[in-house]
Amino acid sequence: YAEPTNSAFGAPPAPDAAPRPSGGIELQEVARNKPWSERCVIKCDPSVSIKGTSRTGAKIADYEKEKGPGQYPYAAFVGDSLRASVLCDDAEAFWNCWKALLGDPDDPKQKLRVTRLKNKL
């Protein structure tokens, strides 16, 4: 059995597609049920997300050797003492979440600074 196709594009139209005068189909808007902030979840498991004191101490010792004298405090170079993942349902939620995390990098009063992003899309 072969499904009839739209000869211009080679794919059948969706069953609920609205016909257009040109003969093609018009895409319908998908209603957003929840605001973007409710379509994001923070995943942070204490057993794997918090760097322990022994590992933090080892990282500080590594930075002391790497950076040399005069770069004290070496703890300032530890960038991931707390790790978390943000899971987003869609691209819009991801983009708005990223903008909220990034904030205004030029604002001297801003407390959080994004220094690295590992994106696993």
PDB file of C-alpha atoms in Angstrom:
ATOM      1  CA  TYR A   1       0.000   0.000   0.000  1.00  0.00           C
ATOM      2  CA  ALA A   2       1.412   3.393  -0.989  1.00  0.00           C
ATOM      3  CA  GLU A   3       0.163   6.573   0.681  1.00  0.00           C
ATOM      4  CA  PRO A   4      -0.723   9.346  -1.831  1.00  0.00           C
ATOM      5  CA  THR A   5       1.884  12.111  -1.766  1.00  0.00           C
ATOM      6  CA  ASN A   6       1.975  15.809  -2.472  1.00  0.00           C
ATOM      7  CA  SER A   7       3.752  15.824  -5.827  1.00  0.00           C
ATOM      8  CA  ALA A   8       5.641  19.067  -5.102  1.00  0.00           C
ATOM      9  CA  PHE A   9       7.210  17.848  -1.866  1.00  0.00           C
ATOM     10  CA  GLY A  10       6.851  14.064  -1.873  1.00  0.00           C
ATOM     11  CA  ALA A  11       5.038  13.814   1.486  1.00  0.00           C
ATOM     12  CA  PRO A  12       1.357  13.439   2.343  1.00  0.00           C
ATOM     13  CA  PRO A  13      -0.288  16.397   4.070  1.00  0.00           C
ATOM     14  CA  ALA A  14      -1.173  16.059   7.735  1.00  0.00           C
ATOM     15  CA  PRO A  15      -4.762  14.885   8.274  1.00  0.00           C
ATOM     16  CA  ASP A  16      -5.689  18.134  10.083  1.00  0.00           C
ATOM     17  CA  ALA A  17      -3.801  20.486   7.724  1.00  0.00           C
ATOM     18  CA  ALA A  18      -5.809  23.499   6.590  1.00  0.00           C
ATOM     19  CA  PRO A  19      -6.011  23.807   2.778  1.00  0.00           C
ATOM     20  CA  ARG A  20      -4.534  26.951   1.184  1.00  0.00           C
ATOM     21  CA  PRO A  21      -5.728  28.640  -2.020  1.00  0.00           C
ATOM     22  CA  SER A  22      -2.362  27.819  -3.616  1.00  0.00           C
ATOM     23  CA  GLY A  23      -3.088  24.126  -3.168  1.00  0.00           C
ATOM     24  CA  GLY A  24      -0.455  23.636  -0.447  1.00  0.00           C
ATOM     25  CA  ILE A  25      -1.049  23.374   3.260  1.00  0.00           C
ATOM     26  CA  GLU A  26      -0.737  25.978   5.990  1.00  0.00           C
ATOM     27  CA  LEU A  27       1.084  25.191   9.198  1.00  0.00           C
ATOM     28  CA  GLN A  28      -0.954  25.612  12.324  1.00  0.00           C
ATOM     29  CA  GLU A  29       0.344  27.288  15.465  1.00  0.00           C
ATOM     30  CA  VAL A  30       0.943  24.944  18.380  1.00  0.00           C
ATOM     31  CA  ALA A  31      -0.525  26.341  21.560  1.00  0.00           C
ATOM     32  CA  ARG A  32       1.914  26.676  24.436  1.00  0.00           C
ATOM     33  CA  ASN A  33       0.242  25.347  27.544  1.00  0.00           C
ATOM     34  CA  LYS A  34       2.941  26.395  29.989  1.00  0.00           C
ATOM     35  CA  PRO A  35       5.362  29.347  30.168  1.00  0.00           C
ATOM     36  CA  TRP A  36       8.978  28.541  29.245  1.00  0.00           C
ATOM     37  CA  SER A  37      10.104  28.555  32.887  1.00  0.00           C
ATOM     38  CA  GLU A  38       7.776  25.634  33.581  1.00  0.00           C
ATOM     39  CA  ARG A  39       9.199  23.717  30.614  1.00  0.00           C
ATOM     40  CA  CYS A  40      12.691  23.608  32.209  1.00  0.00           C
ATOM     41  CA  VAL A  41      13.864  21.410  35.056  1.00  0.00           C
ATOM     42  CA  ILE A  42      17.096  21.557  37.058  1.00  0.00           C
ATOM     43  CA  LYS A  43      18.725  18.178  37.623  1.00  0.00           C
ATOM     44  CA  CYS A  44      21.194  18.179  40.508  1.00  0.00           C
ATOM     45  CA  ASP A  45      21.922  14.956  42.388  1.00  0.00           C
ATOM     46  CA  PRO A  46      24.015  15.621  45.527  1.00  0.00           C
ATOM     47  CA  SER A  47      25.848  12.304  45.188  1.00  0.00           C
ATOM     48  CA  VAL A  48      27.421  13.315  41.860  1.00  0.00           C
ATOM     49  CA  SER A  49      26.853  17.068  41.570  1.00  0.00           C
ATOM     50  CA  ILE A  50      28.809  18.409  44.545  1.00  0.00           C
ATOM     51  CA  LYS A  51      32.591  18.242  44.361  1.00  0.00           C
ATOM     52  CA  GLY A  52      33.896  16.815  47.638  1.00  0.00           C
ATOM     53  CA  THR A  53      36.519  18.487  49.799  1.00  0.00           C
ATOM     54  CA  SER A  54      39.265  16.002  48.887  1.00  0.00           C
ATOM     55  CA  ARG A  55      38.702  16.514  45.143  1.00  0.00           C
ATOM     56  CA  THR A  56      38.457  20.286  45.601  1.00  0.00           C
ATOM     57  CA  GLY A  57      41.736  20.259  47.563  1.00  0.00           C
ATOM     58  CA  ALA A  58      43.424  18.249  44.806  1.00  0.00           C
ATOM     59  CA  LYS A  59      42.184  20.716  42.160  1.00  0.00           C
ATOM     60  CA  ILE A  60      43.477  23.668  44.209  1.00  0.00           C
ATOM     61  CA  ALA A  61      46.893  21.969  44.521  1.00  0.00           C
ATOM     62  CA  ASP A  62      46.915  21.405  40.731  1.00  0.00           C
ATOM     63  CA  TYR A  63      46.090  25.070  40.105  1.00  0.00           C
ATOM     64  CA  GLU A  64      48.843  26.157  42.512  1.00  0.00           C
ATOM     65  CA  LYS A  65      51.419  24.210  40.463  1.00  0.00           C
ATOM     66  CA  GLU A  66      49.934  25.301  37.143  1.00  0.00           C
ATOM     67  CA  LYS A  67      49.484  29.023  37.918  1.00  0.00           C
ATOM     68  CA  GLY A  68      52.548  29.570  40.095  1.00  0.00           C
ATOM     69  CA  PRO A  69      53.098  32.071  42.908  1.00  0.00           C
ATOM     70  CA  GLY A  70      51.169  35.311  42.887  1.00  0.00           C
ATOM     71  CA  GLN A  71      47.919  33.845  41.592  1.00  0.00           C
ATOM     72  CA  TYR A  72      46.467  33.303  45.072  1.00  0.00           C
ATOM     73  CA  PRO A  73      43.693  32.359  45.952  1.00  0.00           C
ATOM     74  CA  TYR A  74      43.908  29.232  43.836  1.00  0.00           C
ATOM     75  CA  ALA A  75      40.379  28.256  44.850  1.00  0.00           C
ATOM     76  CA  ALA A  76      39.189  31.023  42.532  1.00  0.00           C
ATOM     77  CA  PHE A  77      40.113  28.784  39.577  1.00  0.00           C
ATOM     78  CA  VAL A  78      37.814  25.947  40.673  1.00  0.00           C
ATOM     79  CA  GLY A  79      34.881  26.381  38.335  1.00  0.00           C
ATOM     80  CA  ASP A  80      32.615  23.444  38.984  1.00  0.00           C
ATOM     81  CA  SER A  81      32.201  22.857  42.705  1.00  0.00           C
ATOM     82  CA  LEU A  82      28.492  22.423  42.050  1.00  0.00           C
ATOM     83  CA  ARG A  83      27.260  20.907  38.809  1.00  0.00           C
ATOM     84  CA  ALA A  84      23.736  20.885  37.553  1.00  0.00           C
ATOM     85  CA  SER A  85      21.917  20.133  34.337  1.00  0.00           C
ATOM     86  CA  VAL A  86      19.029  22.108  32.983  1.00  0.00           C
ATOM     87  CA  LEU A  87      16.636  19.989  30.929  1.00  0.00           C
ATOM     88  CA  CYS A  88      14.362  21.920  28.574  1.00  0.00           C
ATOM     89  CA  ASP A  89      11.349  20.633  26.672  1.00  0.00           C
ATOM     90  CA  ASP A  90      11.943  22.699  23.546  1.00  0.00           C
ATOM     91  CA  ALA A  91      14.179  25.260  21.835  1.00  0.00           C
ATOM     92  CA  GLU A  92      12.208  28.266  23.064  1.00  0.00           C
ATOM     93  CA  ALA A  93      12.509  27.139  26.695  1.00  0.00           C
ATOM     94  CA  PHE A  94      16.239  26.445  26.187  1.00  0.00           C
ATOM     95  CA  TRP A  95      16.881  29.897  24.678  1.00  0.00           C
ATOM     96  CA  ASN A  96      14.973  31.761  27.408  1.00  0.00           C
ATOM     97  CA  CYS A  97      16.676  29.712  30.123  1.00  0.00           C
ATOM     98  CA  TRP A  98      20.097  30.455  28.628  1.00  0.00           C
ATOM     99  CA  LYS A  99      19.339  34.189  28.486  1.00  0.00           C
ATOM    100  CA  ALA A 100      18.180  34.114  32.115  1.00  0.00           C
ATOM    101  CA  LEU A 101      21.348  32.306  33.255  1.00  0.00           C
ATOM    102  CA  LEU A 102      23.628  34.543  31.225  1.00  0.00           C
ATOM    103  CA  GLY A 103      21.987  37.741  32.452  1.00  0.00           C
ATOM    104  CA  ASP A 104      23.923  40.891  31.616  1.00  0.00           C
ATOM    105  CA  PRO A 105      27.650  40.074  31.563  1.00  0.00           C
ATOM    106  CA  ASP A 106      28.466  43.798  31.731  1.00  0.00           C
ATOM    107  CA  ASP A 107      26.551  44.343  34.989  1.00  0.00           C
ATOM    108  CA  PRO A 108      29.119  44.590  37.828  1.00  0.00           C
ATOM    109  CA  LYS A 109      26.416  43.779  40.406  1.00  0.00           C
ATOM    110  CA  GLN A 110      25.604  40.458  38.788  1.00  0.00           C
ATOM    111  CA  LYS A 111      26.600  37.612  41.125  1.00  0.00           C
ATOM    112  CA  LEU A 112      26.479  34.651  38.722  1.00  0.00           C
ATOM    113  CA  ARG A 113      28.872  34.441  35.793  1.00  0.00           C
ATOM    114  CA  VAL A 114      28.552  31.722  33.188  1.00  0.00           C
ATOM    115  CA  THR A 115      32.109  30.693  32.415  1.00  0.00           C
ATOM    116  CA  ARG A 116      31.540  27.489  30.478  1.00  0.00           C
ATOM    117  CA  LEU A 117      28.682  25.647  28.836  1.00  0.00           C
ATOM    118  CA  LYS A 118      28.738  21.976  27.958  1.00  0.00           C
ATOM    119  CA  ASN A 119      25.835  21.437  25.645  1.00  0.00           C
ATOM    120  CA  LYS A 120      24.630  17.916  25.011  1.00  0.00           C
ATOM    121  CA  LEU A 121      21.938  18.514  22.446  1.00  0.00           C
TER     122      LEU A 121
END
